[in-house]
Amino acid sequence: MAAAGEGTPSSRGPRRDPPRRPPRDGYGVYVYPNSFFRYEGEWKAGRKHGHGKLLFKDGSYYEGAFVDGEIMGEGRRHWAGSGDTFSGQFVLGEPQGYGVMEYKAGGCYEGEVSHGMREGHGFLVDRDGQVYQGSFHDNKRHGPGQMLFQNGDKYDGDWVRDRRQGHGVLRGADGSTYEGQWHSDVFSGLGSMAHCSGVTYYGLWINGHPAEQATRIVILGPEVMEVAQGSPFSVNVQLLQDHGEIAKSESGRVLQISAGVRYVQLSAYSEVNFFKVDRDNQETLIQTPFGFECIPYPVSSPAAGVPGPRAAKGGAEADVPLPRGDLELHLGALHGQEDTPGGLLGSSLF
């Protein structure tokens, strides 16, 4: 039996054509040997040069300028995995310089980028419509910047790695304003609050709360005051903290004073002389902590010229508790809700 020679079909595998070389000059289409890349565009000396489109097997692509085989200049890059698209300047295949990033999940960024990250000054709108304009570093809000939140609050001040830190001013949608120091996204350090209720506080803040907040109002002076109708009178009060010290950092609290005549239900045959209440009077009786009700009586009166009040001897301090949290500005996304802009900014840009 004759041995199979070199020239017989059984001695050779399937025939392979030599790989196709990329075009030299002009316009051409080239599919790379690994079949993952396909280029359609201009060539110069066997390199991608000029305008072209580089397509990836997963559906991603780059379309724009090429220089000596490299992605360089103005172009548009789309990532099939994330659905995001960047249009702007490129250097050696990376977004570098100035451009616009459109996010599939919603929102966009326009500004400076470096090595594919937000770096420098930019304008960011997140998926909820919240807007940040200012400085970026390493893809995060960092440095001076302004933020408009979804609930209408506005912040203008310093940022450190996506958090408000340093000095800043917060103007709440309800009209309240805080100006002072921040740390890790909350009021911290020396600052002033002008609350929409009229209360103001200037002093130290700890973890978002005033360090010397008043918790009760104490009425100074005698327990009983005799006041003639039509005469002016005054009441002195103090704001106290939990431990009894005077809250000197706060002002603007309002003390509401009500007056009334003790309501007594008399029998039909009573000989006691007591004024009769008009049956048509629909005013609600005032509940008192003394075990009886009062009929509302006006504190102010047009009468004048009557002698002033005289205080009864002896005295006591009336202690009126204050609702906690009057100075705490409820800011929604502002304090730690980071699926707002912080959640978006914390992820990689590309």
Coordinates of C-alpha atoms in Angstrom, one line a residue:
M1 CA 0.0 0.0 0.0
A2 CA 1.4 3.4 -0.9
A3 CA 1.8 5.9 1.9
A4 CA -0.1 9.1 1.7
G5 CA 2.2 11.7 0.3
E6 CA 2.4 15.4 1.0
G7 CA 0.3 16.3 -2.0
T8 CA -2.7 14.0 -1.1
P9 CA -5.9 15.5 0.4
S10 CA -5.5 13.4 3.5
S11 CA -2.3 15.1 4.5
R12 CA -3.7 18.7 4.5
G13 CA -6.2 20.4 6.8
P14 CA -8.9 22.9 5.5
R15 CA -7.4 25.6 3.4
R16 CA -7.1 29.0 5.0
D17 CA -6.9 32.3 3.1
P18 CA -4.3 34.7 4.4
P19 CA -5.8 37.5 6.6
R20 CA -7.0 40.5 4.8
R21 CA -4.9 43.5 5.3
P22 CA -6.4 46.9 6.2
P23 CA -6.7 49.4 3.3
R24 CA -3.8 51.8 2.7
D25 CA -5.4 55.1 1.8
G26 CA -8.9 56.5 1.3
Y27 CA -12.1 55.1 2.4
G28 CA -12.4 51.4 3.4
V29 CA -14.0 48.8 5.6
Y30 CA -12.0 46.4 7.7
V31 CA -13.1 43.6 10.0
Y32 CA -10.4 42.7 12.6
P33 CA -9.2 39.1 12.9
N34 CA -10.9 38.6 16.2
S35 CA -14.2 39.8 14.5
F36 CA -15.0 41.9 17.6
F37 CA -14.1 45.2 15.9
R38 CA -15.2 46.6 12.5
Y39 CA -14.0 49.9 11.1
E40 CA -15.7 51.9 8.4
G41 CA -14.0 55.2 7.4
E42 CA -10.9 56.9 6.1
W43 CA -7.4 55.5 6.1
K44 CA -3.9 56.9 5.7
A45 CA -0.8 54.8 5.3
G46 CA -2.7 51.7 6.5
R47 CA -3.9 53.4 9.7
K48 CA -7.3 54.8 10.7
H49 CA -7.0 58.5 10.0
G50 CA -9.8 61.1 9.4
H51 CA -13.5 60.5 10.0
G52 CA -14.7 57.0 10.7
K53 CA -16.9 54.6 12.7
L54 CA -15.6 51.8 14.9
L55 CA -18.2 49.2 15.8
F56 CA -18.1 46.7 18.6
K57 CA -19.7 43.3 18.5
D58 CA -21.8 44.0 21.6
G59 CA -23.5 47.0 19.9
S60 CA -21.2 49.7 21.2
Y61 CA -19.6 52.2 18.8
Y62 CA -17.5 55.2 18.4
E63 CA -18.0 57.7 15.5
G64 CA -15.7 60.7 15.0
A65 CA -12.1 61.7 14.4
F66 CA -9.1 59.3 14.2
V67 CA -5.4 60.3 14.1
D68 CA -2.8 57.8 13.2
G69 CA -5.0 54.9 14.2
E70 CA -6.1 56.4 17.6
I71 CA -9.4 57.8 18.7
M72 CA -8.5 61.5 18.9
G73 CA -10.6 64.7 18.6
E74 CA -14.3 65.3 18.4
G75 CA -16.5 62.2 18.4
R76 CA -19.5 60.3 19.9
R77 CA -19.2 57.2 22.0
H78 CA -22.1 54.9 22.9
W79 CA -21.9 52.0 25.4
A80 CA -24.4 49.2 24.7
G81 CA -24.1 47.8 28.3
S82 CA -25.2 51.0 30.1
G83 CA -27.0 52.7 27.3
D84 CA -25.1 55.9 28.0
T85 CA -23.7 58.2 25.3
F86 CA -20.9 60.8 25.4
S87 CA -20.4 63.5 22.8
G88 CA -17.3 65.6 22.9
Q89 CA -13.6 65.6 23.0
F90 CA -11.5 62.4 23.1
V91 CA -7.8 61.7 23.7
L92 CA -6.3 58.2 23.0
G93 CA -9.8 56.7 23.2
E94 CA -10.9 58.3 26.4
P95 CA -13.3 61.3 26.9
Q96 CA -11.0 64.2 27.7
G97 CA -11.7 67.9 27.7
Y98 CA -15.3 69.0 27.3
G99 CA -18.5 67.1 26.4
V100 CA -22.0 66.0 27.1
M101 CA -22.9 62.7 28.8
E102 CA -26.5 61.5 28.4
Y103 CA -27.6 58.8 30.8
K104 CA -30.1 56.1 29.7
A105 CA -31.5 56.1 33.3
G106 CA -32.3 59.8 33.0
G107 CA -30.4 63.0 33.4
C108 CA -27.3 64.4 31.8
Y109 CA -23.9 66.0 32.5
E110 CA -22.3 68.8 30.5
G111 CA -18.8 70.1 31.4
E112 CA -15.2 69.2 31.7
V113 CA -13.9 65.6 31.9
S114 CA -10.6 63.9 32.4
H115 CA -9.7 60.3 31.7
G116 CA -13.4 59.5 31.4
M117 CA -14.4 61.1 34.8
R118 CA -16.1 64.4 35.7
E119 CA -13.3 66.8 36.5
G120 CA -13.4 70.6 36.7
H121 CA -16.5 72.7 36.2
G122 CA -19.8 71.1 35.0
F123 CA -23.6 71.1 35.0
L124 CA -25.4 68.0 36.2
V125 CA -29.1 67.1 36.0
D126 CA -30.1 63.8 37.7
R127 CA -33.0 61.5 36.9
D128 CA -35.3 63.4 39.3
G129 CA -34.6 66.8 37.7
Q130 CA -32.3 68.0 40.5
V131 CA -29.6 70.4 39.3
Y132 CA -26.0 70.9 40.4
Q133 CA -23.6 73.4 38.9
G134 CA -20.1 73.8 40.1
S135 CA -16.8 72.0 40.7
F136 CA -16.1 68.3 40.3
H137 CA -13.2 66.1 41.2
D138 CA -12.8 62.3 40.6
N139 CA -16.4 62.1 39.3
K140 CA -17.9 63.7 42.5
R141 CA -19.2 67.1 43.5
H142 CA -16.1 68.7 45.1
G143 CA -15.4 72.4 45.7
P144 CA -17.8 75.3 45.4
G145 CA -21.1 74.5 43.9
Q146 CA -24.8 75.2 43.8
M147 CA -27.6 72.6 44.1
L148 CA -31.3 72.9 43.4
F149 CA -33.2 70.0 45.1
Q150 CA -36.4 68.3 44.0
N151 CA -38.4 69.8 47.0
G152 CA -37.3 73.4 46.0
D153 CA -34.5 73.8 48.5
K154 CA -31.4 75.6 47.3
Y155 CA -27.8 75.2 48.5
D156 CA -24.8 77.3 47.7
G157 CA -21.5 76.5 49.2
D158 CA -18.7 74.0 49.7
W159 CA -18.7 70.3 48.8
V160 CA -16.3 67.5 49.7
R161 CA -16.6 64.2 47.8
D162 CA -20.3 64.5 47.1
R163 CA -21.3 65.9 50.5
R164 CA -21.9 69.4 51.7
Q165 CA -19.0 70.3 53.9
G166 CA -17.4 73.6 54.8
H167 CA -19.3 76.8 54.6
G168 CA -22.7 77.0 52.9
V169 CA -26.1 78.7 52.7
L170 CA -29.3 76.6 52.5
R171 CA -32.5 78.4 51.5
G172 CA -35.5 76.2 52.2
A173 CA -38.6 76.1 50.0
D174 CA -40.6 77.0 53.1
G175 CA -38.7 80.3 53.5
S176 CA -36.3 79.1 56.2
T177 CA -32.6 79.9 55.8
Y178 CA -29.4 78.4 57.3
E179 CA -26.0 79.9 56.9
G180 CA -22.9 78.4 58.5
Q181 CA -20.7 75.4 58.7
W182 CA -21.5 71.9 57.4
H183 CA -20.0 68.4 57.9
S184 CA -21.1 65.2 56.1
D185 CA -24.2 66.8 54.7
V186 CA -25.6 68.2 58.0
F187 CA -25.4 71.5 60.0
S188 CA -22.3 71.2 62.1
G189 CA -20.3 74.0 63.7
L190 CA -21.2 77.7 64.0
G191 CA -24.2 78.7 62.1
S192 CA -27.4 80.8 62.1
M193 CA -31.0 79.7 61.3
A194 CA -33.8 82.0 60.4
H195 CA -36.8 79.7 60.6
C196 CA -40.0 80.4 58.6
S197 CA -41.9 80.4 62.0
G198 CA -40.0 83.6 63.0
V199 CA -37.6 81.8 65.4
T200 CA -34.0 82.6 64.9
Y201 CA -30.9 80.8 66.3
Y202 CA -27.3 81.7 66.1
G203 CA -24.8 79.4 67.7
L204 CA -23.3 75.9 67.7
W205 CA -24.8 73.0 65.8
I206 CA -24.1 69.4 66.4
N207 CA -25.0 66.7 63.9
G208 CA -27.8 68.8 62.4
H209 CA -29.3 70.1 65.7
P210 CA -28.8 73.3 67.7
A211 CA -26.6 72.7 70.7
E212 CA -28.5 75.2 72.9
Q213 CA -32.1 74.9 71.8
A214 CA -34.8 76.1 74.2
T215 CA -37.2 73.4 75.4
R216 CA -39.5 75.4 77.6
I217 CA -40.7 79.0 78.4
V218 CA -40.7 80.2 82.0
I219 CA -42.9 83.1 83.0
L220 CA -41.2 85.3 85.5
G221 CA -42.9 87.3 88.3
P222 CA -46.0 86.8 90.4
E223 CA -48.4 84.0 89.9
V224 CA -51.4 86.3 90.1
M225 CA -51.8 89.7 88.5
E226 CA -54.7 92.0 89.0
V227 CA -55.3 94.0 85.8
A228 CA -58.1 96.6 85.3
Q229 CA -60.0 96.4 82.1
G230 CA -58.4 98.5 79.4
S231 CA -55.0 98.8 81.2
P232 CA -51.8 97.6 79.6
F233 CA -49.8 94.8 81.2
S234 CA -46.6 93.0 80.5
V235 CA -45.3 89.5 81.0
N236 CA -41.6 88.6 81.3
V237 CA -40.4 85.2 80.1
Q238 CA -37.2 83.3 79.7
L239 CA -36.3 80.5 77.3
L240 CA -34.6 77.6 79.1
Q241 CA -32.8 74.5 78.0
D242 CA -33.3 71.0 79.3
H243 CA -30.7 71.4 82.1
G244 CA -32.1 74.8 83.2
E245 CA -29.7 77.2 81.6
I246 CA -31.0 80.2 79.7
A247 CA -31.0 79.7 75.9
K248 CA -29.2 82.9 74.9
S249 CA -28.7 81.8 71.2
E250 CA -32.4 81.9 70.3
S251 CA -35.0 84.5 69.8
G252 CA -38.3 85.0 68.0
R253 CA -40.5 82.6 70.1
V254 CA -44.1 83.7 70.4
L255 CA -46.1 83.4 73.6
Q256 CA -49.8 83.3 73.1
I257 CA -52.0 84.7 75.9
S258 CA -55.7 83.9 76.2
A259 CA -58.1 85.3 78.7
G260 CA -61.5 84.1 79.9
V261 CA -64.2 84.2 82.6
R262 CA -64.7 81.0 84.6
Y263 CA -67.8 79.2 83.3
V264 CA -70.2 78.1 86.1
Q265 CA -73.3 76.1 85.4
L266 CA -76.0 77.4 87.9
S267 CA -79.2 75.7 88.7
A268 CA -82.4 77.4 87.5
Y269 CA -83.4 78.4 91.1
S270 CA -80.0 79.6 92.3
E271 CA -80.0 82.9 94.2
V272 CA -76.3 83.6 93.2
N273 CA -76.1 86.6 91.0
F274 CA -74.0 85.7 87.9
F275 CA -74.0 87.2 84.5
K276 CA -76.0 85.4 81.9
V277 CA -74.3 84.1 78.7
D278 CA -76.0 84.9 75.4
R279 CA -77.5 81.6 74.1
D280 CA -76.5 82.6 70.6
N281 CA -72.8 82.8 71.6
Q282 CA -71.2 79.9 69.8
E283 CA -67.6 80.4 71.1
T284 CA -65.9 77.3 72.2
L285 CA -65.1 77.1 75.9
I286 CA -61.4 77.3 76.9
Q287 CA -60.1 74.2 78.6
T288 CA -57.8 75.1 81.6
P289 CA -55.3 72.9 83.6
F290 CA -57.1 74.0 86.8
G291 CA -60.2 71.7 86.5
F292 CA -62.6 74.2 85.1
E293 CA -63.6 75.9 81.7
C294 CA -63.5 79.5 80.8
I295 CA -65.6 81.7 78.5
P296 CA -63.3 83.5 76.1
Y297 CA -62.7 87.1 77.0
P298 CA -60.8 89.7 74.8
V299 CA -57.4 90.5 76.2
S300 CA -57.3 93.9 74.4
S301 CA -60.0 96.6 74.8
P302 CA -60.6 100.0 73.3
A303 CA -61.1 101.6 76.7
A304 CA -58.2 103.7 78.0
G305 CA -57.3 105.9 81.0
V306 CA -57.8 103.2 83.6
P307 CA -55.1 102.7 86.2
G308 CA -52.4 100.1 85.5
P309 CA -52.1 96.6 86.8
R310 CA -50.9 95.8 90.3
A311 CA -49.3 92.5 91.2
A312 CA -50.4 90.4 94.1
K313 CA -47.8 89.5 96.7
G314 CA -45.9 86.3 96.4
G315 CA -45.0 84.6 93.1
A316 CA -44.2 81.5 91.2
E317 CA -42.8 80.6 87.8
A318 CA -45.1 79.2 85.2
D319 CA -43.3 76.6 83.1
V320 CA -44.6 76.2 79.5
P321 CA -43.0 73.3 77.5
L322 CA -42.0 74.0 74.0
P323 CA -42.4 71.6 71.1
R324 CA -39.1 70.1 70.1
G325 CA -37.8 70.5 66.6
D326 CA -38.9 74.0 65.9
L327 CA -35.5 74.8 64.5
E328 CA -35.0 71.6 62.7
L329 CA -35.5 72.3 59.1
H330 CA -37.1 69.3 57.4
L331 CA -35.2 69.2 54.1
G332 CA -36.2 65.9 52.5
A333 CA -33.3 64.8 50.0
L334 CA -31.0 67.2 51.9
H335 CA -30.1 65.0 54.8
G336 CA -28.8 61.6 53.7
Q337 CA -31.3 60.7 50.9
E338 CA -28.7 59.7 48.4
D339 CA -30.8 58.2 45.7
T340 CA -31.1 61.8 44.8
P341 CA -28.0 63.4 43.2
G342 CA -25.5 61.8 45.6
G343 CA -26.5 58.3 44.5
L344 CA -26.1 59.2 40.8
L345 CA -22.8 61.0 41.3
G346 CA -21.3 58.3 43.4
S347 CA -21.3 55.8 40.5
S348 CA -18.7 55.8 37.7
L349 CA -19.3 58.1 34.9
F350 CA -18.4 55.7 32.2

